[in-house]
Short mmCIF file of C-alpha atoms in Angstrom, two decimals:
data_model
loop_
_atom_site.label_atom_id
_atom_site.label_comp_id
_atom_site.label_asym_id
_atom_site.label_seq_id
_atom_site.Cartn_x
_atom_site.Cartn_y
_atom_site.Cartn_z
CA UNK C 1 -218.26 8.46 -160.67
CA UNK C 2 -217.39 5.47 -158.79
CA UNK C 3 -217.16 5.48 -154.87
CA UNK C 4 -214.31 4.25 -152.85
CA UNK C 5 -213.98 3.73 -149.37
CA UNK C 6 -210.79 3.66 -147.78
CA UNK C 7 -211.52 2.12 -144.33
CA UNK C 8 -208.03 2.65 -142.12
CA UNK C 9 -207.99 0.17 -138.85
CA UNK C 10 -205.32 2.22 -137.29
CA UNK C 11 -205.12 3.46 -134.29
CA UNK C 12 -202.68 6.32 -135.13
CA UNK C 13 -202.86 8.88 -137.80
CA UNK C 14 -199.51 9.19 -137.53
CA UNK C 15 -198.57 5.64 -138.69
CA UNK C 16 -197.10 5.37 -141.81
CA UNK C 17 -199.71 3.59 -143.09
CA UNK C 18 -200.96 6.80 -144.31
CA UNK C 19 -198.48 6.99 -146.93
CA UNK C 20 -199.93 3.96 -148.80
CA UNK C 21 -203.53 5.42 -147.81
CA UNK C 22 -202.66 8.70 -149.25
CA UNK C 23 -200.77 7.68 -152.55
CA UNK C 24 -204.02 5.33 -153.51
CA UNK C 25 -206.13 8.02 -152.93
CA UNK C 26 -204.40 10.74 -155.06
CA UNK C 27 -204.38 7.71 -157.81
CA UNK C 28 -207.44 7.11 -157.56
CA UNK C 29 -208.69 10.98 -157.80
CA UNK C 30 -206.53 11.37 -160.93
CA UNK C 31 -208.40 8.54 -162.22
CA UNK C 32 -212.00 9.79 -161.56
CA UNK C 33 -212.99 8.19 -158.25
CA UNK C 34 -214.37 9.85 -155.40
CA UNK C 35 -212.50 8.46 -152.37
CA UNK C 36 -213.42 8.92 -148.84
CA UNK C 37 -211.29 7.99 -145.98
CA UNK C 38 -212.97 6.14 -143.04
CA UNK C 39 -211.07 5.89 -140.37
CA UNK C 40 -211.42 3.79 -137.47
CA UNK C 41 -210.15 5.62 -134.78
CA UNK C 42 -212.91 8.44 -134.84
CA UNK C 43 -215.64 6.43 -134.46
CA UNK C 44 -216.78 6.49 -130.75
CA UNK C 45 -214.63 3.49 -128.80
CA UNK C 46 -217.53 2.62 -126.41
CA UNK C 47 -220.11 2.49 -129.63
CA UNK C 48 -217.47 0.40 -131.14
CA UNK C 49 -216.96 -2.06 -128.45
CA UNK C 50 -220.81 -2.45 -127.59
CA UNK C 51 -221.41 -2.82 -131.15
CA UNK C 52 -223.84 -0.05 -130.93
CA UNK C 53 -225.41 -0.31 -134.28
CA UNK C 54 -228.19 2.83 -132.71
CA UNK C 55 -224.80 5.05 -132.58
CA UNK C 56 -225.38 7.61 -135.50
CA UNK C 57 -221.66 7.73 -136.05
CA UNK C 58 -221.42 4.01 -136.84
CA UNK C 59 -224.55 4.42 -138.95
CA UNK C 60 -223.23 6.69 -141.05
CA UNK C 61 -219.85 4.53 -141.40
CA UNK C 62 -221.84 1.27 -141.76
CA UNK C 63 -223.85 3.69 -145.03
CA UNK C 64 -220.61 4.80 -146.32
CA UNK C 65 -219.33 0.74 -147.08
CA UNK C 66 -223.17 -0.03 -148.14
CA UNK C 67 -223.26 2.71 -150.68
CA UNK C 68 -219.59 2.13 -152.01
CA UNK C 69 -218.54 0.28 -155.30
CA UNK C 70 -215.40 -0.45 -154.17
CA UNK C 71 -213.61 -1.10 -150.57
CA UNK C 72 -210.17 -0.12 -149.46
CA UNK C 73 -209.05 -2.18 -145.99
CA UNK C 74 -205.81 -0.81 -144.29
CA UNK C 75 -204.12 -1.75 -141.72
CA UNK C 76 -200.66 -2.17 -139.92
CA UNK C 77 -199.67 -5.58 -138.47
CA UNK C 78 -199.57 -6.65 -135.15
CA UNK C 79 -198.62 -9.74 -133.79
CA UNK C 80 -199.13 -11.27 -137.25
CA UNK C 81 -202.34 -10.05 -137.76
CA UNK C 82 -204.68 -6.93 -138.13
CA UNK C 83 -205.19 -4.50 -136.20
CA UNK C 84 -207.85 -5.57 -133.43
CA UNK C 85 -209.30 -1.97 -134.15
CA UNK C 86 -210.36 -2.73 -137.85
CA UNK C 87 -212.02 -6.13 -136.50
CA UNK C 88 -213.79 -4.09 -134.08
CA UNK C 89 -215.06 -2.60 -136.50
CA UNK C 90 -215.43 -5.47 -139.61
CA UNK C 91 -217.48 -7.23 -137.03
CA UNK C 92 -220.56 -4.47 -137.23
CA UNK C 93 -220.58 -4.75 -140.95
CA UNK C 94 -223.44 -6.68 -142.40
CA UNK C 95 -223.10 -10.06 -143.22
CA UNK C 96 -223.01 -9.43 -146.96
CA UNK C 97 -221.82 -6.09 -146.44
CA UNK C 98 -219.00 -6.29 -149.20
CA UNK C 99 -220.90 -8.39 -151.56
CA UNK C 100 -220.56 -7.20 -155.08
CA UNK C 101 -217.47 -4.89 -154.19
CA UNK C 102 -214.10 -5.01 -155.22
CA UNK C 103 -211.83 -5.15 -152.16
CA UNK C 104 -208.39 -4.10 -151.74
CA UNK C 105 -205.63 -4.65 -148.77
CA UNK C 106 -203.45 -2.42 -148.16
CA UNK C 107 -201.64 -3.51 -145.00
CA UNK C 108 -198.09 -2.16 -143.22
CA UNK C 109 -195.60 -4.00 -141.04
CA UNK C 110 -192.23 -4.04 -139.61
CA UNK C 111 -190.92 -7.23 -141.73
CA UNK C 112 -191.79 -9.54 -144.60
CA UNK C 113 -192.82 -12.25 -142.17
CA UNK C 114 -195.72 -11.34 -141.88
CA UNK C 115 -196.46 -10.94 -145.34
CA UNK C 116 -199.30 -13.57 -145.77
CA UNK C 117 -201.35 -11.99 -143.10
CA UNK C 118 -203.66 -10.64 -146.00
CA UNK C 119 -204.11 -14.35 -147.31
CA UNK C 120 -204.78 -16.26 -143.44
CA UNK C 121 -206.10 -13.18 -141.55
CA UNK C 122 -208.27 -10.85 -143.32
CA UNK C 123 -208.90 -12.64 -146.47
CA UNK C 124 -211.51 -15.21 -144.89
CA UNK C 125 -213.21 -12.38 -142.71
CA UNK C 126 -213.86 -10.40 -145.87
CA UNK C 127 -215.23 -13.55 -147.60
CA UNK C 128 -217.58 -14.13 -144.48
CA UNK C 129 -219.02 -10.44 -145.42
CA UNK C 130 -219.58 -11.56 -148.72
CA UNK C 131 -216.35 -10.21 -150.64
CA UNK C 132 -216.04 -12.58 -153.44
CA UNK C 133 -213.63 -10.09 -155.29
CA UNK C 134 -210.69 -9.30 -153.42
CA UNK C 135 -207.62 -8.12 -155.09
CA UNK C 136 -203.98 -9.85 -153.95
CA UNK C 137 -203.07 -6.30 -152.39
CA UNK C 138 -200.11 -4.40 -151.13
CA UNK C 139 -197.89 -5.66 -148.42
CA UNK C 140 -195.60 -3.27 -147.06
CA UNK C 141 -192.35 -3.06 -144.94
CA UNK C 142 -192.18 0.29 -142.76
CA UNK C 143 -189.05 1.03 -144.08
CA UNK C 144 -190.51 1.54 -147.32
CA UNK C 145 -192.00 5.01 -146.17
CA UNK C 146 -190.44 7.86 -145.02
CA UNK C 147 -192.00 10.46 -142.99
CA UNK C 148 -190.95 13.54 -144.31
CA UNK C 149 -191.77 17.47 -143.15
CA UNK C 150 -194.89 18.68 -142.99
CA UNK C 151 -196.72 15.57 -142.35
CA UNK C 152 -195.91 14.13 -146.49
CA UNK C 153 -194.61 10.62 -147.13
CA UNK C 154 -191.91 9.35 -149.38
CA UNK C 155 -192.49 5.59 -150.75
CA UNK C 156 -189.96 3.38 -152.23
CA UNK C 157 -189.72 2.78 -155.97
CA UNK C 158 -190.77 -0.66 -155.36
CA UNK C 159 -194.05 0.16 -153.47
CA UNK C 160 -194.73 3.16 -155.77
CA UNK C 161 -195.08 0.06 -158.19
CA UNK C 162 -196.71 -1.75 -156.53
CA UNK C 163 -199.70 0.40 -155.40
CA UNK C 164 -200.02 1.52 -158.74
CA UNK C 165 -200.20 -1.79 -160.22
CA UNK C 166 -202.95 -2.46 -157.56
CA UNK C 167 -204.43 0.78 -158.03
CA UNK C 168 -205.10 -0.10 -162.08
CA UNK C 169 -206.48 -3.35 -161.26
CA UNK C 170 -209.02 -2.20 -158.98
CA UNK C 171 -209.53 0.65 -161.65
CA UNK C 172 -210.32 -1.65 -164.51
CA UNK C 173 -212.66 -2.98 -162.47
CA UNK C 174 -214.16 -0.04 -161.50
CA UNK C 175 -214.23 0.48 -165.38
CA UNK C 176 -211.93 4.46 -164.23
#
């Protein structure tokens, strides 16, 4: 069974990032995968921010990347970029940390200009950590997810198709 990480630089639960995060993971259940959700934001801020590498919670979030086959990197966009939370954090991963992993984007924001933030922001970060595979990944536009009662998401037609295209790429790869 292949591993997935789904490592979400948000600093809200409540964004609707979550939709995307939550979609990919029930896709990538159906198809086999364990997926585990990392997320940012419960990690310790001060062990974070000191880089404490001693911390045992970012030890055992630095081990869950290191023993995954594939990586999942969310985030929404600010100011035409990632979140400074997920940097935070990509900056205590080892310098070849995703080497040999599949790497996916997933990334939320409140327009399509900032659409290339993948390709100028993250992309050459996750090539300095040795990602060599990284998949084109999902842009999306907040108005493509709909918070809906009891804490569920609805996603447009268009990013439904668009995460599952994704989804089967890093799939094949994963040989799900």
């Amino acid at each position: 069974m292949s591993k997935v990480v789904i490592l979400s630089g948000s600093p809200s639960t409540q964004s609707r990032l979550y939709g995307l995060i939550h979609y990919t993971t029930e896709q990538l259940r159906e198809a086999g995968a364990e997926v585990t959700l990392l997320n940012v934001v419960d990690l310790p801020a001060e062990d974070l921010i000191k880089a404490n590498f001693n911390s045992p919670d970012v030890t055992a979030a630095l081990a869950l990347i290191a023993a995954a086959d594939a990586v999942i990197v969310a985030s929404p966009v600010y100011k035409a970029a990632y979140s400074g939370l997920l940097k935070i954090f990509l900056d205590l991963v080892p310098q070849e940390g995703l080497r040999g992993k599949p790497v996916l984007p997933l990334f939320i924001g409140g327009t399509l200009a900032h659409l290339l933030v993948i390709d100028y922001a993250l992309k050459p970060v996750l090539s300095a950590l040795g990602g060599r595979h990284i998949l084109g990944g999902v842009y999306a536009v907040d108005q493509w997810v709909e918070r809906l009662p009891g804490g569920a998401y609805g996603l447009s037609e268009e990013l439904i198709v668009r995460l599952e295209r994704s989804v089967k790429e890093l799939n094949e790869l994963l040989k799900l």
